[in-house]
């Protein structure tokens, strides 16, 4: 049973590490879920142990943030912010600064996960609009959100749940 767990872990790790396994049609979350199901099916984890490993509070918090993001999309919030920040795409350094300072400041007020979940689509839209590569700006968003979240108790889900 121990070797089956190691094999399942390695296969899952390879699948999650791949951007997308085209011939399987799996993305990262699906690969992780497949690994979890394989662990239970192979007897590496009991169904009770697998269920105990899931933190319901964190899932509810993240689902709430995603729901909030969906409402903001319907409300047109992202289009309004994009229109306001669009002129910054002509000067990439200013766009980067706006992302860093905005994400860092917001992450001190709401969770860093919320900032990343809500900010990533906006950053992608802005960089596409300006013909800029999105990855450096997304990394800046994540780094700034993580840094800004350390400023307050509510900036980080772990702090919120423990505090």
mmCIF file with all atom_site columns, C-alpha atoms in Angstrom:
data_model
loop_
_atom_site.group_PDB
_atom_site.id
_atom_site.type_symbol
_atom_site.label_atom_id
_atom_site.label_alt_id
_atom_site.label_comp_id
_atom_site.label_asym_id
_atom_site.label_entity_id
_atom_site.label_seq_id
_atom_site.pdbx_PDB_ins_code
_atom_site.Cartn_x
_atom_site.Cartn_y
_atom_site.Cartn_z
_atom_site.occupancy
_atom_site.B_iso_or_equiv
_atom_site.pdbx_formal_charge
_atom_site.auth_seq_id
_atom_site.auth_comp_id
_atom_site.auth_asym_id
_atom_site.auth_atom_id
_atom_site.pdbx_PDB_model_num
ATOM 1   C CA . UNK A 1 1   ? 0.000   0.000  0.000   1.00 0.00 ? 1   UNK A CA 1
ATOM 2   C CA . UNK A 1 2   ? 2.855   2.404  0.693   1.00 0.00 ? 2   UNK A CA 1
ATOM 3   C CA . UNK A 1 3   ? 4.277   2.069  -2.844  1.00 0.00 ? 3   UNK A CA 1
ATOM 4   C CA . UNK A 1 4   ? 0.884   2.689  -4.394  1.00 0.00 ? 4   UNK A CA 1
ATOM 5   C CA . UNK A 1 5   ? 0.722   5.992  -2.510  1.00 0.00 ? 5   UNK A CA 1
ATOM 6   C CA . UNK A 1 6   ? 4.150   7.011  -3.807  1.00 0.00 ? 6   UNK A CA 1
ATOM 7   C CA . UNK A 1 7   ? 3.212   6.088  -7.379  1.00 0.00 ? 7   UNK A CA 1
ATOM 8   C CA . UNK A 1 8   ? -0.110  7.953  -7.147  1.00 0.00 ? 8   UNK A CA 1
ATOM 9   C CA . UNK A 1 9   ? 1.667   10.995 -5.717  1.00 0.00 ? 9   UNK A CA 1
ATOM 10  C CA . UNK A 1 10  ? 4.305   11.011 -8.479  1.00 0.00 ? 10  UNK A CA 1
ATOM 11  C CA . UNK A 1 11  ? 1.769   10.580 -11.282 1.00 0.00 ? 11  UNK A CA 1
ATOM 12  C CA . UNK A 1 12  ? -0.463  13.269 -9.776  1.00 0.00 ? 12  UNK A CA 1
ATOM 13  C CA . UNK A 1 13  ? 2.509   15.596 -9.339  1.00 0.00 ? 13  UNK A CA 1
ATOM 14  C CA . UNK A 1 14  ? 3.492   15.131 -12.990 1.00 0.00 ? 14  UNK A CA 1
ATOM 15  C CA . UNK A 1 15  ? -0.075  15.747 -14.166 1.00 0.00 ? 15  UNK A CA 1
ATOM 16  C CA . UNK A 1 16  ? -0.433  18.874 -12.010 1.00 0.00 ? 16  UNK A CA 1
ATOM 17  C CA . UNK A 1 17  ? 2.976   20.136 -13.155 1.00 0.00 ? 17  UNK A CA 1
ATOM 18  C CA . UNK A 1 18  ? 1.981   19.879 -16.808 1.00 0.00 ? 18  UNK A CA 1
ATOM 19  C CA . UNK A 1 19  ? 0.080   22.910 -18.066 1.00 0.00 ? 19  UNK A CA 1
ATOM 20  C CA . UNK A 1 20  ? -2.550  20.723 -19.670 1.00 0.00 ? 20  UNK A CA 1
ATOM 21  C CA . UNK A 1 21  ? -2.408  17.080 -20.578 1.00 0.00 ? 21  UNK A CA 1
ATOM 22  C CA . UNK A 1 22  ? -3.971  17.341 -24.027 1.00 0.00 ? 22  UNK A CA 1
ATOM 23  C CA . UNK A 1 23  ? -4.555  13.681 -24.710 1.00 0.00 ? 23  UNK A CA 1
ATOM 24  C CA . UNK A 1 24  ? -6.293  13.286 -21.350 1.00 0.00 ? 24  UNK A CA 1
ATOM 25  C CA . UNK A 1 25  ? -8.096  16.620 -21.361 1.00 0.00 ? 25  UNK A CA 1
ATOM 26  C CA . UNK A 1 26  ? -7.080  17.250 -17.737 1.00 0.00 ? 26  UNK A CA 1
ATOM 27  C CA . UNK A 1 27  ? -6.248  20.609 -16.255 1.00 0.00 ? 27  UNK A CA 1
ATOM 28  C CA . UNK A 1 28  ? -4.554  21.057 -12.870 1.00 0.00 ? 28  UNK A CA 1
ATOM 29  C CA . UNK A 1 29  ? -7.620  20.910 -10.610 1.00 0.00 ? 29  UNK A CA 1
ATOM 30  C CA . UNK A 1 30  ? -8.921  17.829 -12.424 1.00 0.00 ? 30  UNK A CA 1
ATOM 31  C CA . UNK A 1 31  ? -5.520  16.128 -12.095 1.00 0.00 ? 31  UNK A CA 1
ATOM 32  C CA . UNK A 1 32  ? -5.435  16.874 -8.353  1.00 0.00 ? 32  UNK A CA 1
ATOM 33  C CA . UNK A 1 33  ? -8.970  15.536 -7.925  1.00 0.00 ? 33  UNK A CA 1
ATOM 34  C CA . UNK A 1 34  ? -8.041  12.414 -9.900  1.00 0.00 ? 34  UNK A CA 1
ATOM 35  C CA . UNK A 1 35  ? -5.075  11.862 -7.563  1.00 0.00 ? 35  UNK A CA 1
ATOM 36  C CA . UNK A 1 36  ? -7.306  12.206 -4.495  1.00 0.00 ? 36  UNK A CA 1
ATOM 37  C CA . UNK A 1 37  ? -9.839  9.743  -5.903  1.00 0.00 ? 37  UNK A CA 1
ATOM 38  C CA . UNK A 1 38  ? -7.021  7.324  -6.799  1.00 0.00 ? 38  UNK A CA 1
ATOM 39  C CA . UNK A 1 39  ? -5.714  7.490  -3.211  1.00 0.00 ? 39  UNK A CA 1
ATOM 40  C CA . UNK A 1 40  ? -9.117  6.521  -1.847  1.00 0.00 ? 40  UNK A CA 1
ATOM 41  C CA . UNK A 1 41  ? -9.674  3.849  -4.515  1.00 0.00 ? 41  UNK A CA 1
ATOM 42  C CA . UNK A 1 42  ? -6.246  2.287  -3.850  1.00 0.00 ? 42  UNK A CA 1
ATOM 43  C CA . UNK A 1 43  ? -6.807  2.297  -0.097  1.00 0.00 ? 43  UNK A CA 1
ATOM 44  C CA . UNK A 1 44  ? -4.019  4.781  0.615   1.00 0.00 ? 44  UNK A CA 1
ATOM 45  C CA . UNK A 1 45  ? -6.599  6.973  2.358   1.00 0.00 ? 45  UNK A CA 1
ATOM 46  C CA . UNK A 1 46  ? -9.907  5.943  3.822   1.00 0.00 ? 46  UNK A CA 1
ATOM 47  C CA . UNK A 1 47  ? -12.920 7.950  2.672   1.00 0.00 ? 47  UNK A CA 1
ATOM 48  C CA . UNK A 1 48  ? -13.183 9.373  6.196   1.00 0.00 ? 48  UNK A CA 1
ATOM 49  C CA . UNK A 1 49  ? -9.523  10.474 6.178   1.00 0.00 ? 49  UNK A CA 1
ATOM 50  C CA . UNK A 1 50  ? -9.954  12.066 2.759   1.00 0.00 ? 50  UNK A CA 1
ATOM 51  C CA . UNK A 1 51  ? -13.030 13.945 3.931   1.00 0.00 ? 51  UNK A CA 1
ATOM 52  C CA . UNK A 1 52  ? -11.265 15.050 7.121   1.00 0.00 ? 52  UNK A CA 1
ATOM 53  C CA . UNK A 1 53  ? -8.451  16.542 5.012   1.00 0.00 ? 53  UNK A CA 1
ATOM 54  C CA . UNK A 1 54  ? -10.888 18.998 3.409   1.00 0.00 ? 54  UNK A CA 1
ATOM 55  C CA . UNK A 1 55  ? -11.285 22.234 5.374   1.00 0.00 ? 55  UNK A CA 1
ATOM 56  C CA . UNK A 1 56  ? -14.866 23.351 4.928   1.00 0.00 ? 56  UNK A CA 1
ATOM 57  C CA . UNK A 1 57  ? -14.296 26.842 6.333   1.00 0.00 ? 57  UNK A CA 1
ATOM 58  C CA . UNK A 1 58  ? -11.617 27.598 3.749   1.00 0.00 ? 58  UNK A CA 1
ATOM 59  C CA . UNK A 1 59  ? -13.740 26.216 0.918   1.00 0.00 ? 59  UNK A CA 1
ATOM 60  C CA . UNK A 1 60  ? -16.716 28.319 1.986   1.00 0.00 ? 60  UNK A CA 1
ATOM 61  C CA . UNK A 1 61  ? -14.536 31.411 2.239   1.00 0.00 ? 61  UNK A CA 1
ATOM 62  C CA . UNK A 1 62  ? -13.128 30.900 -1.263  1.00 0.00 ? 62  UNK A CA 1
ATOM 63  C CA . UNK A 1 63  ? -16.541 30.064 -2.742  1.00 0.00 ? 63  UNK A CA 1
ATOM 64  C CA . UNK A 1 64  ? -17.891 33.265 -1.241  1.00 0.00 ? 64  UNK A CA 1
ATOM 65  C CA . UNK A 1 65  ? -15.073 35.242 -2.826  1.00 0.00 ? 65  UNK A CA 1
ATOM 66  C CA . UNK A 1 66  ? -15.724 33.584 -6.189  1.00 0.00 ? 66  UNK A CA 1
ATOM 67  C CA . UNK A 1 67  ? -19.419 34.397 -5.849  1.00 0.00 ? 67  UNK A CA 1
ATOM 68  C CA . UNK A 1 68  ? -18.547 38.003 -5.099  1.00 0.00 ? 68  UNK A CA 1
ATOM 69  C CA . UNK A 1 69  ? -16.373 38.028 -8.220  1.00 0.00 ? 69  UNK A CA 1
ATOM 70  C CA . UNK A 1 70  ? -19.239 36.698 -10.321 1.00 0.00 ? 70  UNK A CA 1
ATOM 71  C CA . UNK A 1 71  ? -21.518 39.476 -9.066  1.00 0.00 ? 71  UNK A CA 1
ATOM 72  C CA . UNK A 1 72  ? -18.863 42.075 -9.878  1.00 0.00 ? 72  UNK A CA 1
ATOM 73  C CA . UNK A 1 73  ? -18.605 40.709 -13.428 1.00 0.00 ? 73  UNK A CA 1
ATOM 74  C CA . UNK A 1 74  ? -22.380 40.905 -13.896 1.00 0.00 ? 74  UNK A CA 1
ATOM 75  C CA . UNK A 1 75  ? -22.415 44.410 -12.424 1.00 0.00 ? 75  UNK A CA 1
ATOM 76  C CA . UNK A 1 76  ? -19.786 45.627 -14.918 1.00 0.00 ? 76  UNK A CA 1
ATOM 77  C CA . UNK A 1 77  ? -17.224 46.487 -12.241 1.00 0.00 ? 77  UNK A CA 1
ATOM 78  C CA . UNK A 1 78  ? -14.278 45.016 -14.126 1.00 0.00 ? 78  UNK A CA 1
ATOM 79  C CA . UNK A 1 79  ? -15.162 46.818 -17.340 1.00 0.00 ? 79  UNK A CA 1
ATOM 80  C CA . UNK A 1 80  ? -15.323 50.116 -15.453 1.00 0.00 ? 80  UNK A CA 1
ATOM 81  C CA . UNK A 1 81  ? -11.961 49.539 -13.760 1.00 0.00 ? 81  UNK A CA 1
ATOM 82  C CA . UNK A 1 82  ? -10.432 48.380 -17.042 1.00 0.00 ? 82  UNK A CA 1
ATOM 83  C CA . UNK A 1 83  ? -11.627 51.519 -18.825 1.00 0.00 ? 83  UNK A CA 1
ATOM 84  C CA . UNK A 1 84  ? -10.136 53.648 -16.070 1.00 0.00 ? 84  UNK A CA 1
ATOM 85  C CA . UNK A 1 85  ? -6.776  51.838 -16.100 1.00 0.00 ? 85  UNK A CA 1
ATOM 86  C CA . UNK A 1 86  ? -6.560  51.382 -19.886 1.00 0.00 ? 86  UNK A CA 1
ATOM 87  C CA . UNK A 1 87  ? -4.421  54.490 -20.435 1.00 0.00 ? 87  UNK A CA 1
ATOM 88  C CA . UNK A 1 88  ? -1.753  52.933 -18.211 1.00 0.00 ? 88  UNK A CA 1
ATOM 89  C CA . UNK A 1 89  ? -1.156  50.160 -20.748 1.00 0.00 ? 89  UNK A CA 1
ATOM 90  C CA . UNK A 1 90  ? 0.738   52.669 -22.899 1.00 0.00 ? 90  UNK A CA 1
ATOM 91  C CA . UNK A 1 91  ? 3.338   52.906 -20.107 1.00 0.00 ? 91  UNK A CA 1
ATOM 92  C CA . UNK A 1 92  ? 4.036   49.398 -18.798 1.00 0.00 ? 92  UNK A CA 1
ATOM 93  C CA . UNK A 1 93  ? 5.964   50.617 -15.737 1.00 0.00 ? 93  UNK A CA 1
ATOM 94  C CA . UNK A 1 94  ? 2.979   52.692 -14.605 1.00 0.00 ? 94  UNK A CA 1
ATOM 95  C CA . UNK A 1 95  ? 0.627   49.759 -15.124 1.00 0.00 ? 95  UNK A CA 1
ATOM 96  C CA . UNK A 1 96  ? 2.960   47.583 -13.073 1.00 0.00 ? 96  UNK A CA 1
ATOM 97  C CA . UNK A 1 97  ? 3.056   50.196 -10.318 1.00 0.00 ? 97  UNK A CA 1
ATOM 98  C CA . UNK A 1 98  ? -0.725  50.490 -10.280 1.00 0.00 ? 98  UNK A CA 1
ATOM 99  C CA . UNK A 1 99  ? -1.082  46.724 -10.013 1.00 0.00 ? 99  UNK A CA 1
ATOM 100 C CA . UNK A 1 100 ? 1.495   46.430 -7.220  1.00 0.00 ? 100 UNK A CA 1
ATOM 101 C CA . UNK A 1 101 ? 0.190   49.308 -5.120  1.00 0.00 ? 101 UNK A CA 1
ATOM 102 C CA . UNK A 1 102 ? -3.463  48.488 -5.791  1.00 0.00 ? 102 UNK A CA 1
ATOM 103 C CA . UNK A 1 103 ? -3.119  44.780 -5.010  1.00 0.00 ? 103 UNK A CA 1
ATOM 104 C CA . UNK A 1 104 ? -0.988  45.409 -1.935  1.00 0.00 ? 104 UNK A CA 1
ATOM 105 C CA . UNK A 1 105 ? -3.393  47.992 -0.565  1.00 0.00 ? 105 UNK A CA 1
ATOM 106 C CA . UNK A 1 106 ? -6.497  45.935 -1.260  1.00 0.00 ? 106 UNK A CA 1
ATOM 107 C CA . UNK A 1 107 ? -4.960  42.793 0.246   1.00 0.00 ? 107 UNK A CA 1
ATOM 108 C CA . UNK A 1 108 ? -4.633  44.607 3.555   1.00 0.00 ? 108 UNK A CA 1
ATOM 109 C CA . UNK A 1 109 ? -8.398  45.227 3.509   1.00 0.00 ? 109 UNK A CA 1
ATOM 110 C CA . UNK A 1 110 ? -9.732  42.013 1.968   1.00 0.00 ? 110 UNK A CA 1
ATOM 111 C CA . UNK A 1 111 ? -8.050  38.619 1.665   1.00 0.00 ? 111 UNK A CA 1
ATOM 112 C CA . UNK A 1 112 ? -5.089  38.177 -0.633  1.00 0.00 ? 112 UNK A CA 1
ATOM 113 C CA . UNK A 1 113 ? -6.946  35.281 -2.267  1.00 0.00 ? 113 UNK A CA 1
ATOM 114 C CA . UNK A 1 114 ? -9.830  37.598 -3.109  1.00 0.00 ? 114 UNK A CA 1
ATOM 115 C CA . UNK A 1 115 ? -7.440  40.148 -4.581  1.00 0.00 ? 115 UNK A CA 1
ATOM 116 C CA . UNK A 1 116 ? -5.834  37.495 -6.771  1.00 0.00 ? 116 UNK A CA 1
ATOM 117 C CA . UNK A 1 117 ? -9.111  35.840 -7.796  1.00 0.00 ? 117 UNK A CA 1
ATOM 118 C CA . UNK A 1 118 ? -10.758 39.141 -8.627  1.00 0.00 ? 118 UNK A CA 1
ATOM 119 C CA . UNK A 1 119 ? -7.667  40.901 -9.966  1.00 0.00 ? 119 UNK A CA 1
ATOM 120 C CA . UNK A 1 120 ? -6.277  38.231 -12.282 1.00 0.00 ? 120 UNK A CA 1
ATOM 121 C CA . UNK A 1 121 ? -8.992  38.541 -14.962 1.00 0.00 ? 121 UNK A CA 1
ATOM 122 C CA . UNK A 1 122 ? -8.592  42.314 -14.891 1.00 0.00 ? 122 UNK A CA 1
ATOM 123 C CA . UNK A 1 123 ? -4.804  42.096 -15.248 1.00 0.00 ? 123 UNK A CA 1
ATOM 124 C CA . UNK A 1 124 ? -5.141  39.665 -18.155 1.00 0.00 ? 124 UNK A CA 1
ATOM 125 C CA . UNK A 1 125 ? -7.620  41.954 -19.919 1.00 0.00 ? 125 UNK A CA 1
ATOM 126 C CA . UNK A 1 126 ? -5.410  45.008 -19.410 1.00 0.00 ? 126 UNK A CA 1
ATOM 127 C CA . UNK A 1 127 ? -2.258  43.296 -20.639 1.00 0.00 ? 127 UNK A CA 1
ATOM 128 C CA . UNK A 1 128 ? -4.036  41.891 -23.687 1.00 0.00 ? 128 UNK A CA 1
ATOM 129 C CA . UNK A 1 129 ? -5.411  45.323 -24.449 1.00 0.00 ? 129 UNK A CA 1
ATOM 130 C CA . UNK A 1 130 ? -1.922  46.821 -24.278 1.00 0.00 ? 130 UNK A CA 1
ATOM 131 C CA . UNK A 1 131 ? -0.220  43.953 -26.120 1.00 0.00 ? 131 UNK A CA 1
ATOM 132 C CA . UNK A 1 132 ? 1.837   43.177 -23.008 1.00 0.00 ? 132 UNK A CA 1
ATOM 133 C CA . UNK A 1 133 ? 2.849   39.763 -21.669 1.00 0.00 ? 133 UNK A CA 1
ATOM 134 C CA . UNK A 1 134 ? 0.457   38.897 -18.814 1.00 0.00 ? 134 UNK A CA 1
ATOM 135 C CA . UNK A 1 135 ? 2.754   36.645 -16.751 1.00 0.00 ? 135 UNK A CA 1
ATOM 136 C CA . UNK A 1 136 ? 5.010   39.343 -15.213 1.00 0.00 ? 136 UNK A CA 1
ATOM 137 C CA . UNK A 1 137 ? 1.973   41.405 -14.255 1.00 0.00 ? 137 UNK A CA 1
ATOM 138 C CA . UNK A 1 138 ? 0.172   38.382 -12.788 1.00 0.00 ? 138 UNK A CA 1
ATOM 139 C CA . UNK A 1 139 ? 3.274   37.523 -10.760 1.00 0.00 ? 139 UNK A CA 1
ATOM 140 C CA . UNK A 1 140 ? 3.386   41.116 -9.532  1.00 0.00 ? 140 UNK A CA 1
ATOM 141 C CA . UNK A 1 141 ? -0.296  40.880 -8.575  1.00 0.00 ? 141 UNK A CA 1
ATOM 142 C CA . UNK A 1 142 ? 0.261   37.689 -6.575  1.00 0.00 ? 142 UNK A CA 1
ATOM 143 C CA . UNK A 1 143 ? 3.424   38.951 -4.893  1.00 0.00 ? 143 UNK A CA 1
ATOM 144 C CA . UNK A 1 144 ? 1.916   42.312 -3.968  1.00 0.00 ? 144 UNK A CA 1
ATOM 145 C CA . UNK A 1 145 ? -1.268  40.689 -2.669  1.00 0.00 ? 145 UNK A CA 1
ATOM 146 C CA . UNK A 1 146 ? 0.744   38.294 -0.537  1.00 0.00 ? 146 UNK A CA 1
ATOM 147 C CA . UNK A 1 147 ? 2.912   41.102 0.821   1.00 0.00 ? 147 UNK A CA 1
ATOM 148 C CA . UNK A 1 148 ? -0.012  43.427 1.492   1.00 0.00 ? 148 UNK A CA 1
ATOM 149 C CA . UNK A 1 149 ? -1.970  40.692 3.256   1.00 0.00 ? 149 UNK A CA 1
ATOM 150 C CA . UNK A 1 150 ? 0.623   40.573 6.028   1.00 0.00 ? 150 UNK A CA 1
ATOM 151 C CA . UNK A 1 151 ? -0.349  44.078 7.132   1.00 0.00 ? 151 UNK A CA 1
ATOM 152 C CA . UNK A 1 152 ? -3.654  43.103 8.767   1.00 0.00 ? 152 UNK A CA 1
ATOM 153 C CA . UNK A 1 153 ? -5.445  40.172 10.344  1.00 0.00 ? 153 UNK A CA 1
ATOM 154 C CA . UNK A 1 154 ? -8.077  40.084 7.590   1.00 0.00 ? 154 UNK A CA 1
ATOM 155 C CA . UNK A 1 155 ? -5.578  40.093 4.736   1.00 0.00 ? 155 UNK A CA 1
ATOM 156 C CA . UNK A 1 156 ? -4.897  36.368 4.791   1.00 0.00 ? 156 UNK A CA 1
ATOM 157 C CA . UNK A 1 157 ? -7.403  33.473 5.053   1.00 0.00 ? 157 UNK A CA 1
ATOM 158 C CA . UNK A 1 158 ? -5.187  31.612 7.516   1.00 0.00 ? 158 UNK A CA 1
ATOM 159 C CA . UNK A 1 159 ? -5.049  34.679 9.756   1.00 0.00 ? 159 UNK A CA 1
ATOM 160 C CA . UNK A 1 160 ? -8.815  35.120 9.435   1.00 0.00 ? 160 UNK A CA 1
ATOM 161 C CA . UNK A 1 161 ? -9.490  31.520 10.418  1.00 0.00 ? 161 UNK A CA 1
ATOM 162 C CA . UNK A 1 162 ? -6.947  31.481 13.269  1.00 0.00 ? 162 UNK A CA 1
ATOM 163 C CA . UNK A 1 163 ? -7.536  35.019 14.523  1.00 0.00 ? 163 UNK A CA 1
#
